[in-house]
Amino acid sequence: MAGYLDNKNRVLNEWYQLFKQKNSSNSSLIHKRWKHIETLGLPDLKNDNWKYTSLEEFLTHNFDFSRNIEFNEFQYKKLGLSIDSYCLTFINGKFSPELSDKNIDPWIIKINRNPNYYEIPNPIQPEMFLYLTECLSDATIHITLPAQKITKKPLYLLYINEGSNEKNKLITSHYYHYLEIGCHSNTCVIEHFMNINKNAHFSGARMSMKIENNAKLRHIKLVFENNESYHIAHNDINVGQYSNVDSSIFVILGPKLTCHQTSAQINYSGASLSLNSLILLSKKDIGDIRTYLEHNNQEYAISRQIHKIIACDCSTGVFNGLIKVNPNSMKTDGKMTNNNLLLHQDANISSTPKLEIYSDDVKCSHGSTIGQINAEHLFYLSTRGIPKKDALKMLIYAFSVEIIGSIENPIVRDTVLERINKALSRITT
């Protein structure tokens, strides 16, 4: 325990040195954010939200920004998905105009490096790593789609991170974005996190989304970083009146540790929100999905959540979800489902879906299942001449298809399926 406490103190000091390096000004606002980190402190297993997600190995590392000043444009251009899109590329925490599309009309991007000027609203559910990303990010990126714009192709946000080949050293990159979708607009946003090499890396991400009235947003996040990396992120979603938002997260063959919090508020009637996630874990990976959804609508609004974890080998899957219906939020219709699949006896999954209802005349439910592959299903497929390995893949695909089927872009959908197939080839051989 003493070594763990020593590492906590050392890491906080390393982050503070990076913070001072990044923020040379004496901005009272930015230093206030660092005070939040000092007050909240690094979580440990005594914290209910972290009792199944150990940071012990993570904290044995040393942390630094990338010092790589070389830029191989050809090498980076080969990394992204070949989709027709408005592309914005970020390398090691910094926006890369060279690798981004020059014309992203009708989108508007503003890069703010002034620490005294913040337009992003306060977080819905504050936590330490959220403030760490705010403090260590290179800039606040404001991305806006004006009112009454319907885009025929998605906005593709590509995040490329490099790792360090030095032992026990983590290169750290942080992304702090504010996404605003104007009234009566309709669009799709794809976030894609990946590595340039196989070395260790820590990425922090904070995306705050504001969807104005009568707008529609389809949001997809692909966490495809390598297995030596760490990914800790927090998305905020504010849904406007009569707006429709669908946000899905996929972690397939991803980092050693993924912790992703989505916090959302439905403050107006007629809104619809869907939150989904699919995680496939192997080796000793830890995948932690957390959701907090607050209904403040005065009349009818609907929310749906489907979260699925597939745990192989000695991996650990964690789900924590809360739907909170505040007073006077009548006619709320909320449903949260967490289904989990254990593929090995040494894998572990913890599921905690919760409801807090403080209003009358609502319809809310939650459910959770943890199980293994059904032996009868395997036997049935074997009687049809299907080898056990292929039958196992078929059943896992069937378990996953409910979420994968919601991906409209065929290239993104095929990429997710390809990674699942690659993962299953490893675990079924």
Short mmCIF file of C-alpha atoms in Angstrom, two decimals:
data_model
loop_
_atom_site.label_atom_id
_atom_site.label_comp_id
_atom_site.label_asym_id
_atom_site.label_seq_id
_atom_site.Cartn_x
_atom_site.Cartn_y
_atom_site.Cartn_z
CA MET A 1 0.00 0.00 0.00
CA ALA A 2 2.88 2.36 0.79
CA GLY A 3 4.27 1.85 -2.71
CA TYR A 4 0.85 2.58 -4.20
CA LEU A 5 0.53 5.81 -2.22
CA ASP A 6 4.05 6.82 -3.21
CA ASN A 7 3.18 6.25 -6.87
CA LYS A 8 -0.01 8.31 -6.53
CA ASN A 9 1.92 11.24 -5.11
CA ARG A 10 4.70 10.92 -7.69
CA VAL A 11 2.28 10.75 -10.62
CA LEU A 12 0.26 13.74 -9.42
CA ASN A 13 3.51 15.70 -9.19
CA GLU A 14 4.55 14.61 -12.71
CA TRP A 15 1.18 15.70 -14.06
CA TYR A 16 1.50 19.02 -12.26
CA GLN A 17 4.90 19.60 -13.89
CA LEU A 18 3.34 18.87 -17.29
CA PHE A 19 0.49 21.22 -16.40
CA LYS A 20 2.93 24.04 -15.61
CA GLN A 21 4.82 23.28 -18.81
CA LYS A 22 1.59 23.50 -20.82
CA ASN A 23 0.19 26.56 -19.03
CA SER A 24 2.89 29.15 -18.47
CA SER A 25 0.37 31.93 -17.76
CA ASN A 26 -1.00 32.68 -14.31
CA SER A 27 -4.61 32.18 -15.36
CA SER A 28 -6.80 31.90 -12.26
CA LEU A 29 -9.36 29.90 -14.22
CA ILE A 30 -6.97 27.19 -15.36
CA HIS A 31 -5.38 26.96 -11.92
CA LYS A 32 -8.88 26.56 -10.46
CA ARG A 33 -9.24 23.47 -12.61
CA TRP A 34 -6.01 22.06 -11.25
CA LYS A 35 -7.35 22.69 -7.74
CA HIS A 36 -10.23 20.35 -8.62
CA ILE A 37 -7.66 17.62 -9.28
CA GLU A 38 -5.96 18.23 -5.93
CA THR A 39 -9.31 18.18 -4.14
CA LEU A 40 -10.66 15.05 -5.81
CA GLY A 41 -7.33 13.20 -5.87
CA LEU A 42 -6.56 9.95 -7.65
CA PRO A 43 -9.24 7.32 -6.97
CA ASP A 44 -8.48 3.98 -5.35
CA LEU A 45 -10.33 0.71 -4.79
CA LYS A 46 -12.19 2.20 -1.81
CA ASN A 47 -14.07 4.43 -4.23
CA ASP A 48 -17.29 2.67 -5.30
CA ASN A 49 -16.80 3.66 -8.94
CA TRP A 50 -13.27 2.25 -9.01
CA LYS A 51 -13.40 -0.84 -6.80
CA TYR A 52 -13.21 -3.18 -9.82
CA THR A 53 -10.93 -0.95 -11.92
CA SER A 54 -7.45 -0.92 -10.50
CA LEU A 55 -5.06 1.89 -11.45
CA GLU A 56 -2.12 0.27 -9.68
CA GLU A 57 -0.23 -0.81 -12.82
CA PHE A 58 -1.11 2.44 -14.60
CA LEU A 59 0.47 4.46 -11.79
CA THR A 60 3.80 2.61 -11.96
CA HIS A 61 4.60 4.53 -15.16
CA ASN A 62 6.31 7.84 -15.71
CA PHE A 63 4.40 10.39 -17.80
CA ASP A 64 5.57 12.83 -20.44
CA PHE A 65 4.38 14.65 -23.56
CA SER A 66 5.61 13.54 -26.96
CA ARG A 67 8.95 15.12 -27.91
CA ASN A 68 8.82 13.84 -31.47
CA ILE A 69 9.20 16.79 -33.86
CA GLU A 70 9.52 14.68 -37.01
CA PHE A 71 6.48 14.51 -39.24
CA ASN A 72 5.97 11.82 -41.87
CA GLU A 73 2.83 12.92 -43.73
CA PHE A 74 2.75 9.82 -45.95
CA GLN A 75 2.98 7.48 -42.96
CA TYR A 76 0.12 9.16 -41.10
CA LYS A 77 -2.17 9.37 -44.13
CA LYS A 78 -2.26 5.57 -44.41
CA LEU A 79 -3.68 5.13 -40.91
CA GLY A 80 -7.25 6.42 -41.13
CA LEU A 81 -10.37 4.81 -42.53
CA SER A 82 -11.02 5.34 -46.24
CA ILE A 83 -14.41 6.96 -45.83
CA ASP A 84 -15.92 9.91 -47.65
CA SER A 85 -15.98 12.47 -44.85
CA TYR A 86 -14.96 15.83 -43.48
CA CYS A 87 -11.71 14.81 -41.80
CA LEU A 88 -9.99 16.51 -38.87
CA THR A 89 -6.78 14.84 -37.70
CA PHE A 90 -5.05 15.18 -34.34
CA ILE A 91 -1.55 13.85 -33.60
CA ASN A 92 -0.28 13.39 -30.05
CA GLY A 93 -2.91 15.77 -28.70
CA LYS A 94 -2.47 18.53 -31.30
CA PHE A 95 -4.56 19.49 -34.31
CA SER A 96 -2.80 18.71 -37.60
CA PRO A 97 -3.90 21.10 -40.39
CA GLU A 98 -1.59 19.26 -42.83
CA LEU A 99 -3.55 16.00 -42.45
CA SER A 100 -7.00 17.58 -42.15
CA ASP A 101 -9.35 18.56 -44.93
CA LYS A 102 -8.94 22.17 -45.96
CA ASN A 103 -12.62 22.59 -46.76
CA ILE A 104 -14.99 21.28 -44.08
CA ASP A 105 -17.92 23.55 -44.95
CA PRO A 106 -20.57 23.67 -43.43
CA TRP A 107 -18.62 22.75 -40.30
CA ILE A 108 -16.80 25.50 -38.37
CA ILE A 109 -13.74 24.81 -36.23
CA LYS A 110 -12.19 27.21 -33.70
CA ILE A 111 -9.01 26.45 -31.78
CA ASN A 112 -8.79 28.25 -28.46
CA ARG A 113 -5.52 28.30 -26.53
CA ASN A 114 -6.51 31.18 -24.24
CA PRO A 115 -6.84 29.69 -20.73
CA ASN A 116 -8.96 32.63 -19.58
CA TYR A 117 -11.65 32.03 -22.16
CA TYR A 118 -13.86 28.97 -21.78
CA GLU A 119 -17.25 28.58 -23.41
CA ILE A 120 -17.78 24.94 -22.48
CA PRO A 121 -20.43 24.42 -19.78
CA ASN A 122 -19.56 22.84 -16.46
CA PRO A 123 -19.40 19.04 -16.46
CA ILE A 124 -22.56 17.10 -15.68
CA GLN A 125 -20.67 14.65 -13.46
CA PRO A 126 -17.27 16.03 -12.41
CA GLU A 127 -14.40 13.60 -11.84
CA MET A 128 -10.64 13.88 -11.59
CA PHE A 129 -9.60 12.60 -15.02
CA LEU A 130 -12.03 14.97 -16.71
CA TYR A 131 -10.22 17.91 -15.11
CA LEU A 132 -6.85 16.35 -15.93
CA THR A 133 -7.73 16.39 -19.63
CA GLU A 134 -8.89 20.00 -19.39
CA CYS A 135 -5.56 20.96 -17.76
CA LEU A 136 -3.22 18.99 -20.05
CA SER A 137 -4.91 19.47 -23.43
CA ASP A 138 -3.15 21.58 -26.04
CA ALA A 139 -6.29 23.61 -26.78
CA THR A 140 -10.06 23.68 -26.55
CA ILE A 141 -11.42 22.71 -29.96
CA HIS A 142 -14.86 24.17 -30.75
CA ILE A 143 -16.58 22.30 -33.59
CA THR A 144 -19.92 23.71 -34.75
CA LEU A 145 -22.52 22.71 -37.29
CA PRO A 146 -24.76 25.78 -37.82
CA ALA A 147 -28.54 25.61 -37.76
CA GLN A 148 -30.51 23.99 -40.57
CA LYS A 149 -27.59 22.05 -42.04
CA ILE A 150 -27.93 18.44 -43.19
CA THR A 151 -24.61 16.79 -44.00
CA LYS A 152 -24.45 13.96 -46.52
CA LYS A 153 -21.14 12.68 -45.17
CA PRO A 154 -19.84 12.32 -41.60
CA LEU A 155 -17.37 14.42 -39.66
CA TYR A 156 -14.40 12.10 -39.05
CA LEU A 157 -12.20 12.94 -36.07
CA LEU A 158 -8.99 10.90 -36.27
CA TYR A 159 -6.73 10.78 -33.19
CA ILE A 160 -3.27 9.31 -33.79
CA ASN A 161 -1.07 8.71 -30.77
CA GLU A 162 2.48 7.46 -30.47
CA GLY A 163 3.90 5.47 -27.61
CA SER A 164 7.28 5.51 -25.96
CA ASN A 165 9.89 2.78 -26.36
CA GLU A 166 11.36 3.72 -22.97
CA LYS A 167 10.54 1.24 -20.22
CA ASN A 168 7.79 2.36 -17.79
CA LYS A 169 7.23 5.61 -19.71
CA LEU A 170 3.82 6.67 -21.02
CA ILE A 171 3.48 9.35 -23.65
CA THR A 172 0.30 11.21 -22.75
CA SER A 173 -2.04 13.12 -25.09
CA HIS A 174 -5.26 14.89 -24.17
CA TYR A 175 -8.18 16.05 -26.32
CA TYR A 176 -10.70 18.63 -25.13
CA HIS A 177 -13.54 19.22 -27.60
CA TYR A 178 -16.85 21.06 -27.63
CA LEU A 179 -19.30 19.88 -30.29
CA GLU A 180 -22.40 21.97 -31.02
CA ILE A 181 -25.14 20.90 -33.42
CA GLY A 182 -27.49 23.74 -34.44
CA CYS A 183 -31.29 23.69 -34.55
CA HIS A 184 -32.88 21.52 -37.26
CA SER A 185 -29.48 20.12 -38.30
CA ASN A 186 -28.75 16.45 -39.00
CA THR A 187 -25.30 14.87 -39.01
CA CYS A 188 -23.00 12.01 -38.06
CA VAL A 189 -19.72 12.29 -36.12
CA ILE A 190 -17.15 9.47 -36.00
CA GLU A 191 -14.29 9.52 -33.48
CA HIS A 192 -11.41 7.12 -34.13
CA PHE A 193 -8.55 6.61 -31.66
CA MET A 194 -5.48 4.66 -32.78
CA ASN A 195 -1.70 4.33 -32.36
CA ILE A 196 1.18 4.92 -34.75
CA ASN A 197 3.24 2.17 -33.06
CA LYS A 198 2.91 -0.66 -30.53
CA ASN A 199 4.41 1.21 -27.58
CA ALA A 200 2.72 2.33 -24.37
CA HIS A 201 0.52 5.43 -24.45
CA PHE A 202 -2.08 7.22 -22.30
CA SER A 203 -4.85 9.19 -24.00
CA GLY A 204 -7.37 11.36 -22.16
CA ALA A 205 -10.45 12.63 -23.95
CA ARG A 206 -13.24 15.03 -23.03
CA MET A 207 -16.05 15.65 -25.52
CA SER A 208 -18.88 17.97 -24.52
CA MET A 209 -21.83 17.84 -26.94
CA LYS A 210 -24.72 20.27 -27.17
CA ILE A 211 -27.53 19.31 -29.49
CA GLU A 212 -29.94 22.16 -30.09
CA ASN A 213 -33.71 21.83 -30.63
CA ASN A 214 -35.07 19.63 -33.42
CA ALA A 215 -31.58 18.37 -34.32
CA LYS A 216 -30.30 14.87 -34.98
CA LEU A 217 -26.85 13.46 -34.17
CA ARG A 218 -25.43 10.00 -34.71
CA HIS A 219 -22.15 9.64 -32.82
CA ILE A 220 -19.75 6.71 -33.08
CA LYS A 221 -16.56 6.31 -31.08
CA LEU A 222 -13.96 3.69 -32.03
CA VAL A 223 -11.33 3.03 -29.37
CA PHE A 224 -8.84 0.95 -31.37
CA GLU A 225 -5.59 1.83 -29.59
CA ASN A 226 -3.01 -0.87 -28.96
CA ASN A 227 -2.93 -3.28 -26.03
CA GLU A 228 -0.11 -1.45 -24.23
CA SER A 229 -2.14 1.75 -24.01
CA TYR A 230 -4.56 3.36 -21.55
CA HIS A 231 -7.69 5.30 -22.50
CA ILE A 232 -9.69 7.36 -19.98
CA ALA A 233 -12.48 9.52 -21.37
CA HIS A 234 -15.61 11.46 -20.44
CA ASN A 235 -18.39 12.51 -22.82
CA ASP A 236 -21.11 15.00 -21.86
CA ILE A 237 -24.33 15.13 -23.89
CA ASN A 238 -26.99 17.84 -23.58
CA VAL A 239 -30.07 17.06 -25.64
CA GLY A 240 -32.41 19.81 -26.87
CA GLN A 241 -36.17 19.78 -27.30
CA TYR A 242 -37.47 17.30 -29.92
CA SER A 243 -33.88 16.30 -30.70
CA ASN A 244 -32.64 12.79 -31.38
CA VAL A 245 -29.18 11.58 -30.35
CA ASP A 246 -27.61 8.14 -30.81
CA SER A 247 -24.14 7.59 -29.31
CA SER A 248 -22.29 4.26 -29.60
CA ILE A 249 -18.85 3.26 -28.29
CA PHE A 250 -16.82 0.32 -29.58
CA VAL A 251 -13.71 -1.02 -27.82
CA ILE A 252 -12.49 -4.05 -29.81
CA LEU A 253 -8.90 -5.31 -29.44
CA GLY A 254 -8.34 -2.06 -27.60
CA PRO A 255 -6.27 -0.69 -24.73
CA LYS A 256 -5.01 -2.50 -21.67
CA LEU A 257 -7.31 -0.25 -19.65
CA THR A 258 -10.36 1.62 -20.95
CA CYS A 259 -12.51 3.72 -18.66
CA HIS A 260 -15.28 5.63 -20.41
CA GLN A 261 -17.91 7.78 -18.71
CA THR A 262 -20.90 9.18 -20.60
CA SER A 263 -22.97 11.78 -18.74
CA ALA A 264 -26.16 13.07 -20.32
CA GLN A 265 -29.02 15.42 -19.58
CA ILE A 266 -32.44 15.52 -21.21
CA ASN A 267 -33.79 18.89 -20.15
CA TYR A 268 -36.67 19.28 -22.60
CA SER A 269 -39.74 17.38 -23.74
CA GLY A 270 -39.87 15.35 -26.92
CA ALA A 271 -36.17 14.44 -26.79
CA SER A 272 -34.81 11.01 -27.58
CA LEU A 273 -31.42 9.61 -26.52
CA SER A 274 -29.80 6.26 -27.21
CA LEU A 275 -26.53 5.20 -25.52
CA ASN A 276 -24.83 1.98 -26.62
CA SER A 277 -21.50 0.28 -26.09
CA LEU A 278 -19.76 -2.92 -27.15
CA ILE A 279 -16.50 -4.05 -25.54
CA LEU A 280 -14.47 -7.15 -26.33
CA LEU A 281 -11.72 -7.81 -23.78
CA SER A 282 -8.84 -10.28 -23.80
CA LYS A 283 -5.67 -11.07 -21.84
CA LYS A 284 -5.76 -9.03 -18.59
CA ASP A 285 -7.60 -6.05 -20.10
CA ILE A 286 -9.91 -3.91 -18.01
CA GLY A 287 -12.93 -2.33 -19.69
CA ASP A 288 -15.05 0.03 -17.60
CA ILE A 289 -18.20 1.65 -19.04
CA ARG A 290 -20.12 4.19 -16.93
CA THR A 291 -23.27 6.09 -17.79
CA TYR A 292 -25.19 8.77 -15.94
CA LEU A 293 -28.45 9.94 -17.49
CA GLU A 294 -30.52 12.70 -15.94
CA HIS A 295 -34.11 13.29 -17.03
CA ASN A 296 -35.22 16.88 -16.37
CA ASN A 297 -37.90 16.94 -19.07
CA GLN A 298 -41.24 18.39 -17.98
CA GLU A 299 -43.18 16.19 -20.40
CA TYR A 300 -42.57 13.07 -22.47
CA ALA A 301 -38.98 12.08 -23.36
CA ILE A 302 -37.41 8.72 -24.12
CA SER A 303 -34.04 7.13 -23.42
CA ARG A 304 -32.67 3.72 -24.36
CA GLN A 305 -29.38 2.10 -23.39
CA ILE A 306 -27.82 -1.18 -24.51
CA HIS A 307 -24.36 -2.07 -23.22
CA LYS A 308 -22.58 -5.35 -23.93
CA ILE A 309 -19.27 -6.77 -22.66
CA ILE A 310 -17.50 -9.87 -23.93
CA ALA A 311 -14.75 -10.96 -21.53
CA CYS A 312 -12.08 -13.50 -22.50
CA ASP A 313 -8.96 -14.89 -20.80
CA CYS A 314 -8.32 -13.10 -17.46
CA SER A 315 -9.98 -9.81 -18.41
CA THR A 316 -12.29 -7.70 -16.27
CA GLY A 317 -15.42 -5.97 -17.51
CA VAL A 318 -17.27 -3.34 -15.47
CA PHE A 319 -20.57 -1.58 -16.07
CA ASN A 320 -22.05 1.13 -13.86
CA GLY A 321 -25.18 2.90 -15.06
CA LEU A 322 -27.66 5.27 -13.45
CA ILE A 323 -30.91 6.73 -14.77
CA LYS A 324 -32.05 9.60 -12.57
CA VAL A 325 -35.55 11.00 -13.08
CA ASN A 326 -35.84 14.33 -11.32
CA PRO A 327 -39.09 15.83 -9.92
CA ASN A 328 -41.78 16.87 -12.41
CA SER A 329 -40.25 14.79 -15.22
CA MET A 330 -43.57 13.12 -15.97
CA LYS A 331 -44.06 10.77 -18.92
CA THR A 332 -40.37 9.81 -18.88
CA ASP A 333 -39.72 6.52 -20.67
CA GLY A 334 -36.27 5.13 -19.84
CA LYS A 335 -34.74 1.70 -20.29
CA MET A 336 -31.19 0.46 -19.59
CA THR A 337 -29.93 -3.03 -20.46
CA ASN A 338 -26.51 -4.54 -19.80
CA ASN A 339 -25.83 -8.00 -21.27
CA ASN A 340 -22.49 -9.70 -20.64
CA LEU A 341 -20.75 -12.76 -21.99
CA LEU A 342 -18.00 -14.68 -20.17
CA LEU A 343 -15.86 -16.77 -22.52
CA HIS A 344 -13.36 -18.04 -19.95
CA GLN A 345 -13.63 -19.12 -16.34
CA ASP A 346 -10.92 -16.66 -15.28
CA ALA A 347 -12.73 -13.64 -16.75
CA ASN A 348 -14.75 -11.37 -14.48
CA ILE A 349 -17.65 -8.99 -15.02
CA SER A 350 -19.33 -6.64 -12.57
CA SER A 351 -22.63 -4.99 -13.47
CA THR A 352 -24.45 -2.29 -11.48
CA PRO A 353 -27.44 -0.72 -13.24
CA LYS A 354 -29.44 1.66 -11.04
CA LEU A 355 -32.58 3.80 -11.10
CA GLU A 356 -33.41 6.87 -9.04
CA ILE A 357 -36.95 8.08 -9.62
CA TYR A 358 -38.31 11.23 -7.98
CA SER A 359 -41.30 11.83 -10.25
CA ASP A 360 -44.72 10.28 -10.76
CA ASP A 361 -46.12 8.85 -13.97
CA VAL A 362 -42.89 7.46 -15.43
CA LYS A 363 -41.96 4.19 -17.13
CA CYS A 364 -38.38 3.15 -16.35
CA SER A 365 -36.62 -0.19 -16.19
CA HIS A 366 -33.16 -1.68 -15.98
CA GLY A 367 -31.77 -5.16 -16.45
CA SER A 368 -28.51 -7.05 -16.39
CA THR A 369 -27.39 -10.53 -17.45
CA ILE A 370 -24.06 -12.30 -17.06
CA GLY A 371 -23.65 -15.69 -18.68
CA GLN A 372 -21.65 -18.05 -20.84
CA ILE A 373 -22.17 -19.48 -24.31
CA ASN A 374 -25.24 -21.71 -24.26
CA ALA A 375 -24.08 -25.32 -24.58
CA GLU A 376 -27.37 -26.33 -26.21
CA HIS A 377 -26.89 -23.72 -28.92
CA LEU A 378 -23.37 -25.04 -29.60
CA PHE A 379 -24.70 -28.60 -29.75
CA TYR A 380 -27.49 -27.63 -32.15
CA LEU A 381 -25.03 -25.97 -34.54
CA SER A 382 -22.69 -28.98 -34.34
CA THR A 383 -25.56 -31.25 -35.40
CA ARG A 384 -25.81 -29.09 -38.51
CA GLY A 385 -22.21 -29.86 -39.37
CA ILE A 386 -20.76 -26.57 -38.16
CA PRO A 387 -17.34 -26.93 -36.44
CA LYS A 388 -17.26 -25.79 -32.81
CA LYS A 389 -14.86 -22.90 -33.58
CA ASP A 390 -17.17 -21.50 -36.27
CA ALA A 391 -20.26 -22.09 -34.13
CA LEU A 392 -18.69 -20.12 -31.30
CA LYS A 393 -18.00 -17.21 -33.66
CA MET A 394 -21.56 -17.29 -34.94
CA LEU A 395 -23.00 -17.08 -31.42
CA ILE A 396 -20.73 -14.20 -30.46
CA TYR A 397 -21.67 -12.35 -33.66
CA ALA A 398 -25.33 -12.90 -32.79
CA PHE A 399 -24.70 -11.47 -29.32
CA SER A 400 -23.05 -8.36 -30.83
CA VAL A 401 -25.23 -7.67 -33.85
CA GLU A 402 -27.85 -5.65 -31.96
CA ILE A 403 -25.34 -2.83 -31.50
CA ILE A 404 -23.25 -3.30 -34.65
CA GLY A 405 -26.39 -3.21 -36.77
CA SER A 406 -27.00 0.40 -35.76
CA ILE A 407 -23.86 1.55 -37.64
CA GLU A 408 -25.09 3.08 -40.89
CA ASN A 409 -21.70 3.65 -42.57
CA PRO A 410 -20.73 0.35 -44.26
CA ILE A 411 -16.97 0.96 -44.02
CA VAL A 412 -17.16 1.65 -40.28
CA ARG A 413 -19.45 -1.33 -39.76
CA ASP A 414 -17.12 -3.64 -41.71
CA THR A 415 -14.12 -2.33 -39.77
CA VAL A 416 -15.78 -3.19 -36.45
CA LEU A 417 -16.75 -6.65 -37.74
CA GLU A 418 -13.21 -7.23 -39.03
CA ARG A 419 -11.72 -6.43 -35.63
CA ILE A 420 -14.22 -8.72 -33.89
CA ASN A 421 -13.34 -11.52 -36.31
CA LYS A 422 -9.64 -10.92 -35.66
CA ALA A 423 -10.22 -11.04 -31.91
CA LEU A 424 -12.29 -14.22 -32.15
CA SER A 425 -9.62 -15.88 -34.31
CA ARG A 426 -7.21 -15.36 -31.43
CA ILE A 427 -9.47 -16.60 -28.67
CA THR A 428 -11.00 -19.59 -30.45
CA THR A 429 -7.74 -21.14 -31.71
#
